[in-house]
CSV table of C-alpha atoms and ligand atoms in Angstrom, one decimal:
chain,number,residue,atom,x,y,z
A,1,UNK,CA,-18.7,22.2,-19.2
A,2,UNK,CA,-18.0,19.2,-17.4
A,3,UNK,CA,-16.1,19.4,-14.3
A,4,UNK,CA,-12.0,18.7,-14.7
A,5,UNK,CA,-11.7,17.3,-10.9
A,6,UNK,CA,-14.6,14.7,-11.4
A,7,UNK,CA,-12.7,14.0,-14.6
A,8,UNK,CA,-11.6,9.7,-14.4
A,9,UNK,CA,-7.6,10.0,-14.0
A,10,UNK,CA,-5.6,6.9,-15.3
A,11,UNK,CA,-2.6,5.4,-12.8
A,12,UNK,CA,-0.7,2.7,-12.9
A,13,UNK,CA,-3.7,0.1,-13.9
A,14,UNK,CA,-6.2,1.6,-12.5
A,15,UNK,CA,-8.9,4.3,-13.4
A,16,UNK,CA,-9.6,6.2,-10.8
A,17,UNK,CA,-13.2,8.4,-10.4
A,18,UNK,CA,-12.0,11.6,-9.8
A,19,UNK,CA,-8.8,13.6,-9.3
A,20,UNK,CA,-9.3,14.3,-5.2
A,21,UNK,CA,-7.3,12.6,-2.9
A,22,UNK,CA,-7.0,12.4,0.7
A,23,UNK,CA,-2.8,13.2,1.3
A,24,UNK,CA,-1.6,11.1,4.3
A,25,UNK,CA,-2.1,11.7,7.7
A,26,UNK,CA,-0.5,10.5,10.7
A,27,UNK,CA,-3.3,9.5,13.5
A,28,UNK,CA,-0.6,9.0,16.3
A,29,UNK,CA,-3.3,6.3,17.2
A,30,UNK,CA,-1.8,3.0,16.3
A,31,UNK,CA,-0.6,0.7,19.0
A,32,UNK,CA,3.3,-0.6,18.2
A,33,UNK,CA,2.6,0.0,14.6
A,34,UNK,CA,-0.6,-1.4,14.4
A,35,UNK,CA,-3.9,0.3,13.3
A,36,UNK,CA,-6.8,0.7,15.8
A,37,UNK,CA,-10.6,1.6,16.1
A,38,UNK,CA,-9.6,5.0,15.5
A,39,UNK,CA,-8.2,4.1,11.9
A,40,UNK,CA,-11.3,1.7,11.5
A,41,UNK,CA,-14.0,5.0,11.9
A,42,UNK,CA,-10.9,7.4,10.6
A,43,UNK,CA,-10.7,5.4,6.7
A,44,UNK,CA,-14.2,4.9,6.4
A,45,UNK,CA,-15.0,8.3,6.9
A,46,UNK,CA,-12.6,9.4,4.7
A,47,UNK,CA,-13.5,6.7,2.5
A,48,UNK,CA,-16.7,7.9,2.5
A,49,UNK,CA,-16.2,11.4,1.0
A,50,UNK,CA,-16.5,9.9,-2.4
A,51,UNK,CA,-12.7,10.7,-3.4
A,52,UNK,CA,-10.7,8.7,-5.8
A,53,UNK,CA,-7.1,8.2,-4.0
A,54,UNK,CA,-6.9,7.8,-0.6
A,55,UNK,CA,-3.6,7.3,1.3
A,56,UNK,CA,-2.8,6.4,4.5
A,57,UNK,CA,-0.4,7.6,7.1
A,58,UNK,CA,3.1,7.6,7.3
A,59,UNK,CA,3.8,3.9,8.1
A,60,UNK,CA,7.3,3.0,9.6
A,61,UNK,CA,8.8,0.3,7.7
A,62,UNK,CA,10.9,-0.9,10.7
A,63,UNK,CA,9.6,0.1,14.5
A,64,UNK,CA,12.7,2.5,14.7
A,65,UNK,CA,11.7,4.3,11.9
A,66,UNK,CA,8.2,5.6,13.2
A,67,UNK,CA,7.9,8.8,13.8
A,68,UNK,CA,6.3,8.5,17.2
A,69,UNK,CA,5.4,5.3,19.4
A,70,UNK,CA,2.2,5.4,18.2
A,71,UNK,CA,2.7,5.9,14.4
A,72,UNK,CA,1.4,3.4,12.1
A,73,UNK,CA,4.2,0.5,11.1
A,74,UNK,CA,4.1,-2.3,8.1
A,75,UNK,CA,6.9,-4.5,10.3
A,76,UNK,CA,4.8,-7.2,12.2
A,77,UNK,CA,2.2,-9.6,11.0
A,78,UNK,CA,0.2,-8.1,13.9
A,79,UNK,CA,0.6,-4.7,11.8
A,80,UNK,CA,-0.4,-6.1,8.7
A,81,UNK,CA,-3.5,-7.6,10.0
A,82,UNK,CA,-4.5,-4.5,11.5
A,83,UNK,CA,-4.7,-3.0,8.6
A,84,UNK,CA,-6.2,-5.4,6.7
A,85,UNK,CA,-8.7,-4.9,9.2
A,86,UNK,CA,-9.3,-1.1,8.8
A,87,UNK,CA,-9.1,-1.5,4.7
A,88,UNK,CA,-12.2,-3.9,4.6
A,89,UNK,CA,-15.0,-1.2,6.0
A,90,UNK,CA,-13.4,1.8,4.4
A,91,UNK,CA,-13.2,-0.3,1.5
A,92,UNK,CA,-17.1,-1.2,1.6
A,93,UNK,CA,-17.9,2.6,1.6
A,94,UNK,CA,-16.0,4.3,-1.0
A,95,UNK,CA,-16.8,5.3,-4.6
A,96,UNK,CA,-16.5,2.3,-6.9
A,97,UNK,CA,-13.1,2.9,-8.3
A,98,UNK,CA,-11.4,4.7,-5.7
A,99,UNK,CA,-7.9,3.6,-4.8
A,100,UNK,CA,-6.3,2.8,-1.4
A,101,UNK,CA,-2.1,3.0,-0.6
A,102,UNK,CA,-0.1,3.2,2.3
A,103,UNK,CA,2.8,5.7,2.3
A,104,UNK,CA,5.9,3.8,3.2
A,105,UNK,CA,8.1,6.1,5.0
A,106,UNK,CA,11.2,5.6,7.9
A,107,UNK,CA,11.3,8.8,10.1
A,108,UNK,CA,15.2,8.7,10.2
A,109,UNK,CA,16.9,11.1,12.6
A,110,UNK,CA,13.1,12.4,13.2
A,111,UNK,CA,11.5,9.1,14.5
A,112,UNK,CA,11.0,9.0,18.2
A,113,UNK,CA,9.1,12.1,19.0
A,114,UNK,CA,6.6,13.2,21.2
A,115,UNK,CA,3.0,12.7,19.7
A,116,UNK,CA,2.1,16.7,18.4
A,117,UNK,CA,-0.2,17.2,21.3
A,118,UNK,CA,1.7,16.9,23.5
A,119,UNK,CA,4.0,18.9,22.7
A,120,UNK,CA,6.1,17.3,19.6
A,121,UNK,CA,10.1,17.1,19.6
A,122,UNK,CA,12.1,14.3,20.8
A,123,UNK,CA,11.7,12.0,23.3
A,124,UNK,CA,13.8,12.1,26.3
A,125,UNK,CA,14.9,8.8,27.9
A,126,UNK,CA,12.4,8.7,30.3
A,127,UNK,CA,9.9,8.4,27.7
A,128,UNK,CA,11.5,5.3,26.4
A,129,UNK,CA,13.7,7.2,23.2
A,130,UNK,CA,14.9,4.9,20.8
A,131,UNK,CA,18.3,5.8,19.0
A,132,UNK,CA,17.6,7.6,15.8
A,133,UNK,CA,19.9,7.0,12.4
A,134,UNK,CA,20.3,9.0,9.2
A,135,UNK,CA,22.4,9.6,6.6
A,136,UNK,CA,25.0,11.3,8.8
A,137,UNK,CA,25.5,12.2,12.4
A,138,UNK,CA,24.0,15.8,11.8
A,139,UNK,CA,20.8,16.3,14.1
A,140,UNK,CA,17.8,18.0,12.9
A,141,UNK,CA,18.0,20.8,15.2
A,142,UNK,CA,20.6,21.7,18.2
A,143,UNK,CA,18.6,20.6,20.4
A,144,UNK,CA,17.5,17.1,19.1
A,145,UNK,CA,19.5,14.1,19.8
A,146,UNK,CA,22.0,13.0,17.0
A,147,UNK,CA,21.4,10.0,14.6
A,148,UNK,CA,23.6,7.1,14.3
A,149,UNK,CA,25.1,7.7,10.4
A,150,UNK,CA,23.7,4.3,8.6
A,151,UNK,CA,26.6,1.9,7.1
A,152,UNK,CA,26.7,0.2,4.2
A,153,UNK,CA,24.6,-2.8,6.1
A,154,UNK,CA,21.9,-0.6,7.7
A,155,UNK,CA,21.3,0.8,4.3
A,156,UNK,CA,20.4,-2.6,3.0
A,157,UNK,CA,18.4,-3.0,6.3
A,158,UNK,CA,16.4,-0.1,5.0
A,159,UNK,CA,16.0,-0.9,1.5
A,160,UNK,CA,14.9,-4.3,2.4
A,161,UNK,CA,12.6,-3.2,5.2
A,162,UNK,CA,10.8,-0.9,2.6
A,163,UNK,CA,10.4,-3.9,0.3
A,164,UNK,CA,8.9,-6.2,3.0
A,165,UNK,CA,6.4,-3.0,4.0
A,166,UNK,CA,5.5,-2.9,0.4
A,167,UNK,CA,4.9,-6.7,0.1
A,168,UNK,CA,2.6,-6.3,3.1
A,169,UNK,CA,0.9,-3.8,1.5
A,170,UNK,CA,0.2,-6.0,-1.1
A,171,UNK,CA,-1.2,-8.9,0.7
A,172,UNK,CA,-3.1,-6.6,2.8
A,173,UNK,CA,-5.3,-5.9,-0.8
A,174,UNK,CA,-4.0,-2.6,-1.0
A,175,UNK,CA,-3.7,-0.9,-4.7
A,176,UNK,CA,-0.8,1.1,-4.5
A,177,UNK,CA,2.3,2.7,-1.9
A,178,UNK,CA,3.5,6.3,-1.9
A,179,UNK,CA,7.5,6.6,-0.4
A,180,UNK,CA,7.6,9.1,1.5
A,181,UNK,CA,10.5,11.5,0.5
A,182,UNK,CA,9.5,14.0,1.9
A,183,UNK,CA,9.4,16.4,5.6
A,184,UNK,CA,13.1,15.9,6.5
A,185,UNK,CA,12.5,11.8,6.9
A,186,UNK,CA,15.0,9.0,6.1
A,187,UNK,CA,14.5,9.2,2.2
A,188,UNK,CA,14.7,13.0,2.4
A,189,UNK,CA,17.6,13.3,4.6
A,190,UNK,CA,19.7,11.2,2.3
A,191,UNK,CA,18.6,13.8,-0.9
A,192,UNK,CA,19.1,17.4,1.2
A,193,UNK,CA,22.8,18.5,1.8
A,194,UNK,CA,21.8,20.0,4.8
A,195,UNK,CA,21.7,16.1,6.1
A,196,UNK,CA,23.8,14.4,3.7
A,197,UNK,CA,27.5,14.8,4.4
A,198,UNK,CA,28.4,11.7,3.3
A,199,UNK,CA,31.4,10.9,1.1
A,200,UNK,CA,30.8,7.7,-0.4
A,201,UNK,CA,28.3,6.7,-2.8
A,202,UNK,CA,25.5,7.7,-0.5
A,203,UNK,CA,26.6,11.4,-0.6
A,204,UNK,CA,28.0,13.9,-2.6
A,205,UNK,CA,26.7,14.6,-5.7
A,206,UNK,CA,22.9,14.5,-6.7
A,207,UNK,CA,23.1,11.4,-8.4
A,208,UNK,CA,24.7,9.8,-4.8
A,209,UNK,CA,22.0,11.5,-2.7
A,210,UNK,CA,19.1,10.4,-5.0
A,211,UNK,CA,20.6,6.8,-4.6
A,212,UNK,CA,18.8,5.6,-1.6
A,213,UNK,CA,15.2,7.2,-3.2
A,214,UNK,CA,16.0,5.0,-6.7
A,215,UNK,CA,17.2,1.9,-5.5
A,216,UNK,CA,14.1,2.2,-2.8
A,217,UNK,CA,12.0,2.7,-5.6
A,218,UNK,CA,13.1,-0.3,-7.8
A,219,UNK,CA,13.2,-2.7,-4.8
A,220,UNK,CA,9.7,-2.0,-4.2
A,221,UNK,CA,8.6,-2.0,-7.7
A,222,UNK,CA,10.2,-5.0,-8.1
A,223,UNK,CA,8.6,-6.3,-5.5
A,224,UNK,CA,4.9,-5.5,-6.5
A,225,UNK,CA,3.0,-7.2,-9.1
A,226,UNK,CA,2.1,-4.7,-12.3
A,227,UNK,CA,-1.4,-4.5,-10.5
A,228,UNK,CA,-0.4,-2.3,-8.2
A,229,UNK,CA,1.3,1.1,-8.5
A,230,UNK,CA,4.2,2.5,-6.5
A,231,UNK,CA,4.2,6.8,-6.6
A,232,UNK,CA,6.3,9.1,-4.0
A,233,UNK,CA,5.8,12.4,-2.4
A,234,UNK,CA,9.1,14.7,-2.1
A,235,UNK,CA,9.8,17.8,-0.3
A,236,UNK,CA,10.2,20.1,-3.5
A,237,UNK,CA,12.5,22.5,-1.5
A,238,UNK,CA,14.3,23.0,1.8
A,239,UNK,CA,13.1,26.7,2.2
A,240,UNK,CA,17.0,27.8,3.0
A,241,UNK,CA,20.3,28.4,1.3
A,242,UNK,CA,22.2,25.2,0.4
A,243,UNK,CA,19.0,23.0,0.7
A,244,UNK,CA,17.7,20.8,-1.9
A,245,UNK,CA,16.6,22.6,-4.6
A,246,UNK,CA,13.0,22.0,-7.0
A,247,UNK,CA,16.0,21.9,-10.2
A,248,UNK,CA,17.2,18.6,-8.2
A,249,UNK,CA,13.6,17.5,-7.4
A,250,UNK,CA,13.1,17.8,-11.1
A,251,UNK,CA,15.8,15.3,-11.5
A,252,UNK,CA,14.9,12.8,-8.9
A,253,UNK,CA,11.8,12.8,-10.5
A,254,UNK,CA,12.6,11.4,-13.6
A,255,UNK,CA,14.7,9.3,-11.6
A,256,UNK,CA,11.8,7.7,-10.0
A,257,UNK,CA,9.5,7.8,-13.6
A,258,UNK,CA,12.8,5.5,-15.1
A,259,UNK,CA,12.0,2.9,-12.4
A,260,UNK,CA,8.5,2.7,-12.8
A,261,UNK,CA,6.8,5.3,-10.4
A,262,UNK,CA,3.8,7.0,-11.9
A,263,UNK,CA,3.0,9.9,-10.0
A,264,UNK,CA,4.9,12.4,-7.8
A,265,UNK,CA,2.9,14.4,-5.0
A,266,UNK,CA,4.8,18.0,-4.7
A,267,UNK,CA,5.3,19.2,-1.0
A,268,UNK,CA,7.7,20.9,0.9
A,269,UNK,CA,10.0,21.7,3.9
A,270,UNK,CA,10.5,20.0,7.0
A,271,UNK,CA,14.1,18.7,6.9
A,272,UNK,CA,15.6,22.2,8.4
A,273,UNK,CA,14.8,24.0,11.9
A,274,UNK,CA,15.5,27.4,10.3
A,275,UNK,CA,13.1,26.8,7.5
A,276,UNK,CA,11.3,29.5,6.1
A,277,UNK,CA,8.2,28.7,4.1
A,278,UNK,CA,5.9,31.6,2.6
A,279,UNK,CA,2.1,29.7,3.8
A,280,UNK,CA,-0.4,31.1,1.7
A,281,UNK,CA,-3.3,29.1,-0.5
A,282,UNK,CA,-1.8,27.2,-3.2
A,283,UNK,CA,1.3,27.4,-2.1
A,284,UNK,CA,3.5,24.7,-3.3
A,285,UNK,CA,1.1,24.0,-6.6
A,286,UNK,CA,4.1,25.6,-8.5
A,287,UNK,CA,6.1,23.0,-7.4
A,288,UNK,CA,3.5,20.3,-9.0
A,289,UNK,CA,3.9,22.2,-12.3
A,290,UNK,CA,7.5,22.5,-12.5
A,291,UNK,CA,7.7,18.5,-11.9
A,292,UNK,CA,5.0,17.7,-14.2
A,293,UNK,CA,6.6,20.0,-16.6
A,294,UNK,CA,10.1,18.9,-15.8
A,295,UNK,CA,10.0,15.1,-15.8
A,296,UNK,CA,7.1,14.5,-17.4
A,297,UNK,CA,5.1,13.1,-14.8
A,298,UNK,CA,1.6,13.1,-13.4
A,299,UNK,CA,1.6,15.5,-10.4
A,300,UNK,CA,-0.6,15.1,-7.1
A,301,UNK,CA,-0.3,19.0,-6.2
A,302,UNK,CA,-0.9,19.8,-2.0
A,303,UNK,CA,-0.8,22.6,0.6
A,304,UNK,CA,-3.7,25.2,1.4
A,305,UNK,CA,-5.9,23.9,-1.1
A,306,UNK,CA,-9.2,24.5,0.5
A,307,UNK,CA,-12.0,25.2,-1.8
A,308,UNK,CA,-13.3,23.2,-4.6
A,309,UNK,CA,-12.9,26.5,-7.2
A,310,UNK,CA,-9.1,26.9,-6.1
A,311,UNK,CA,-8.8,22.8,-6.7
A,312,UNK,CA,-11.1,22.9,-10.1
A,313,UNK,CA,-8.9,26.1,-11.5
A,314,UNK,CA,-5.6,24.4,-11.3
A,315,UNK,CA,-6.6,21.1,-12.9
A,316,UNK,CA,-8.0,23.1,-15.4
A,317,UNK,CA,-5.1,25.3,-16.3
A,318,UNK,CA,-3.2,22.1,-16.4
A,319,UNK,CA,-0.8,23.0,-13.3
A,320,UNK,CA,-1.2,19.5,-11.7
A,321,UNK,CA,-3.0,16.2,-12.6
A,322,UNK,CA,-4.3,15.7,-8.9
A,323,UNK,CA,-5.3,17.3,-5.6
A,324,UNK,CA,-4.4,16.1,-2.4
A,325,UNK,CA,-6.7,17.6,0.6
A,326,UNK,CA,-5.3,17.2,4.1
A,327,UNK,CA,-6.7,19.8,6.7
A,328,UNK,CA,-9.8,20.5,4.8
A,329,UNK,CA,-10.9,17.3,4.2
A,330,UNK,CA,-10.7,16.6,7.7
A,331,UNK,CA,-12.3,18.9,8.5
A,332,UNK,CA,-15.3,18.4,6.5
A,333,UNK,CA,-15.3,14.8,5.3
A,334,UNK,CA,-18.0,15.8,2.3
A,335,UNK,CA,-15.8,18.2,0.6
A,336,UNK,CA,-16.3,16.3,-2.7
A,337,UNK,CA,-19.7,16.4,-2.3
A,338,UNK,CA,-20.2,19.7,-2.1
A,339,UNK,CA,-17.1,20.2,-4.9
A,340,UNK,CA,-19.6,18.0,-7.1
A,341,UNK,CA,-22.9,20.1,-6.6
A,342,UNK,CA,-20.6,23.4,-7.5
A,343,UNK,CA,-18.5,22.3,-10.3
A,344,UNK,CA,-21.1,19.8,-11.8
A,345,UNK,CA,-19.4,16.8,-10.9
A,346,UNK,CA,-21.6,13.8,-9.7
A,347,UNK,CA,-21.2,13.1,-5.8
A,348,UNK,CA,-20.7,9.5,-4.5
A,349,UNK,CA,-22.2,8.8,-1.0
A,350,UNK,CA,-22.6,5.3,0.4
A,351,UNK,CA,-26.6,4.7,-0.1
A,352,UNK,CA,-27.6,4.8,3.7
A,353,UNK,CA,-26.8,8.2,3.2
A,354,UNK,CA,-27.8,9.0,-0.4
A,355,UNK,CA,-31.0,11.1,1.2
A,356,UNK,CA,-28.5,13.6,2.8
A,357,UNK,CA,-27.2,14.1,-0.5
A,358,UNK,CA,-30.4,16.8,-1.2
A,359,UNK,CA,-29.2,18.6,1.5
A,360,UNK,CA,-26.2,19.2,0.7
A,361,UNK,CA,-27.5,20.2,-3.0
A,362,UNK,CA,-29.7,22.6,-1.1
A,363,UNK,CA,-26.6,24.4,0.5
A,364,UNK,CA,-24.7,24.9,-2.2
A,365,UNK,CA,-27.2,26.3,-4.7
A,366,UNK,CA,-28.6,28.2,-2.2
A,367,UNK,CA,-25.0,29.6,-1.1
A,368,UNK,CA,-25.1,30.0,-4.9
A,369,UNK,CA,-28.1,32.3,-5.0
A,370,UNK,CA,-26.9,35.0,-2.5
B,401,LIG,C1,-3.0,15.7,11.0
B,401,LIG,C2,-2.0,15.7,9.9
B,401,LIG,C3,-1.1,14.6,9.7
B,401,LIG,C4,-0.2,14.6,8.6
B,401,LIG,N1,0.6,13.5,8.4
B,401,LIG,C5,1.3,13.4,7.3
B,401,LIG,C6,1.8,12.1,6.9
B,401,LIG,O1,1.6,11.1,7.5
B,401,LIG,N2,2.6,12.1,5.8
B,401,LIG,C7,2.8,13.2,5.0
B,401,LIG,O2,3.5,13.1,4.0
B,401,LIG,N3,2.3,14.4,5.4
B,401,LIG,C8,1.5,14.5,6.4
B,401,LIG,N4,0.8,15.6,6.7
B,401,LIG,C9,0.9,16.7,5.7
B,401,LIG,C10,-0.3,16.7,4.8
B,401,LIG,O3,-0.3,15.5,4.0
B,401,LIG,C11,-0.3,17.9,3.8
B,401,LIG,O4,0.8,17.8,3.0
B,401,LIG,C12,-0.3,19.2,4.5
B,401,LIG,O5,-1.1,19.2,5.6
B,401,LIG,C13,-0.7,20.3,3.6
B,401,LIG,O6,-2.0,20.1,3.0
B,401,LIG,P1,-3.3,20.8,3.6
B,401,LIG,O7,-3.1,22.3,3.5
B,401,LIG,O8,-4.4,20.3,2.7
B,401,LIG,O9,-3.5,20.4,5.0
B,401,LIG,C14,-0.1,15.7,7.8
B,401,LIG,C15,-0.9,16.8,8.0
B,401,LIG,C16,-1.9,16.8,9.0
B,401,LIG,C17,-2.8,18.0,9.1
């Protein structure tokens, strides 16, 4: 039986090898906005794993909407030709087919932070803290500061910063952007009531909250010629009372699907300090399902997702059209080889390293035989 994640997946215009793909990952290793060695060595490595879709980082459409001062921007020419840059080797390496993308994202009232090792949470002014804006002047926690509540005019700032990140994105050669509305960032903050308590057409009802997502969406696809593909990732669920629900991620959803996006990838969380999320294997695949079920969409399912039979089994009982592989794939950059020696998938290594490949076989049958 052949293997259902080294089964081709069709997106947008593109076929793409297999169904793994590397989720986006913030480095915290960019230098204002733009991509350094660390990317160069970072995407290649990824690249070569062999997997079909890989994404890169959370990438601040305007410098006050990076997550950290050394988060990854599309605002400069400097940025752009960084990039282009670090594309060109990873590029060179990957399987023949796979896709590259950017996720577009603005951190909103959680940009300026602390990179995570050292310590996370906001900046303080001594560290050079930028003001912060979101939907409304509610901060993420009671200790963080609070955002400046975006006008009519900043909105349009936004929107147009995300379409001149997305045109970058396309002159850098890339094949596709992800928005990123999801973890309690700018796009997310405007769809969660917990953030949104606005009261004009920004806020309110679902249809107002999901406005800033849609008209991103068809700014950007507008933007983009038909050869590239524009998907999103959204937080599926606040974990607490009176967040945003999956029922209203269904709908922004097919939201997205009317203006031309072709795949959703299902997380969670991250836009409430008193979230509690149940972290187990698999956990948010349901959340896949429901989408894919609910709007009719191809579904990029992520979160604990560590072995290749966990990955193989819900592709196969049709609960999500894709896997996205954060921790684990970083962790061991071959995953899809050894996914292909197990479920009978064929591996893809660059050829200076096609004699390793034997090796790997070796491990995995002989795990096999214990
Ligand atoms: C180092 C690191 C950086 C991350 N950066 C991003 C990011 O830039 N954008 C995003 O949407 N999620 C980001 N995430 C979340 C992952 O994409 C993924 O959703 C999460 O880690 C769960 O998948 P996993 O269990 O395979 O790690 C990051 C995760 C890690 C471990």
């Amino acid at each position: 039986m052949s293997s259902a994640l080294f089964t081709p997946i069709r997106l947008g215009e593109f076929t793409i090898p297999n169904r793994i793909a590397v989720a986006p990952m913030c480095m915290y290793s960019a230098d204002d906005g733009s991509a350094t060695d660390w990317h160069v060595q970072h995407w290649m490595s990824l690249a070569m794993s062999g997997a079909g879709m890989i994404t890169f980082e959370a990438t601040g459409v305007e410098r006050r909407g990076r997550i950290s001062m050394n988060c990854t921007g599309l605002y400069s020419d400097a940025n752009e030709a960084a990039m282009a840059r670090a594309l060109a080797p990873a590029r060179r390496v990957a399987a023949p087919g796979a896709v590259f993308g950017v996720q577009l994202g603005h951190a909103g009232r959680k940009a300026s932070t602390q990179l995570p090792w050292l310590g996370g949470g906001p900046l303080t002014p001594e560290q050079d803290a930028w003001q912060t804006v979101g939907p409304s002047a509610v901060p993420f926690a009671p200790d963080w500061p609070v955002p400046e509540a975006l006008d009519e005019a900043g909105i349009e700032r936004v929107v147009a910063a995300f379409v001149q990140a997305a045109e970058r994105a396309h002159r850098i050669g890339l094949d596709f952007v992800e928005l990123h509305g999801a973890h309690g960032y700018l796009l997310h903050e405007f769809l969660s009531p917990i953030s949104n308590k606005r009261s004009d057409r920004w806020g309110g009802s679902l249809e107002n909250r999901m406005r800033l997502i849609v008209t991103v969406a068809r700014a950007v696809r507008a933007a983009l010629p038909e050869s590239m593909f524009v998907g999103a990732r959204l937080s599926s669920t606040d974990w607490v009372e009176g967040g945003f629900t999956v029922e209203e991620a269904i709908e922004v959803a097919s939201a997205l699907k009317a203006e031309g996006v072709v795949y959703i990838c299902a997380s969670s969380g991250g836009n409430a300090h008193d979230q509690k999320i149940p972290l187990g294997p698999l956990y948010q695949v349901d959340f896949a399902t429901r989408i894919r079920e609910g709007a009719g969409i191809p579904t990029r399912a992520v979160g604990l997702i560590t072995t290749p039979a966990e990955a193989e089994a819900l592709l196969r009982e049709g609960r999500a059209d894709m896997v996205a592989l954060a921790r684990a794939i970083l962790a061991d950059p071959r995953w899809p080889w050894r996914a292909a020696y197990e479920l009978g998938g064929e591996p893809y290594a660059p050829p200076q390293y096609l004699r390793s490949l034997t090796t790997v076989k070796h491990w995995v049958v002989e795990e096999d035989d214990d």
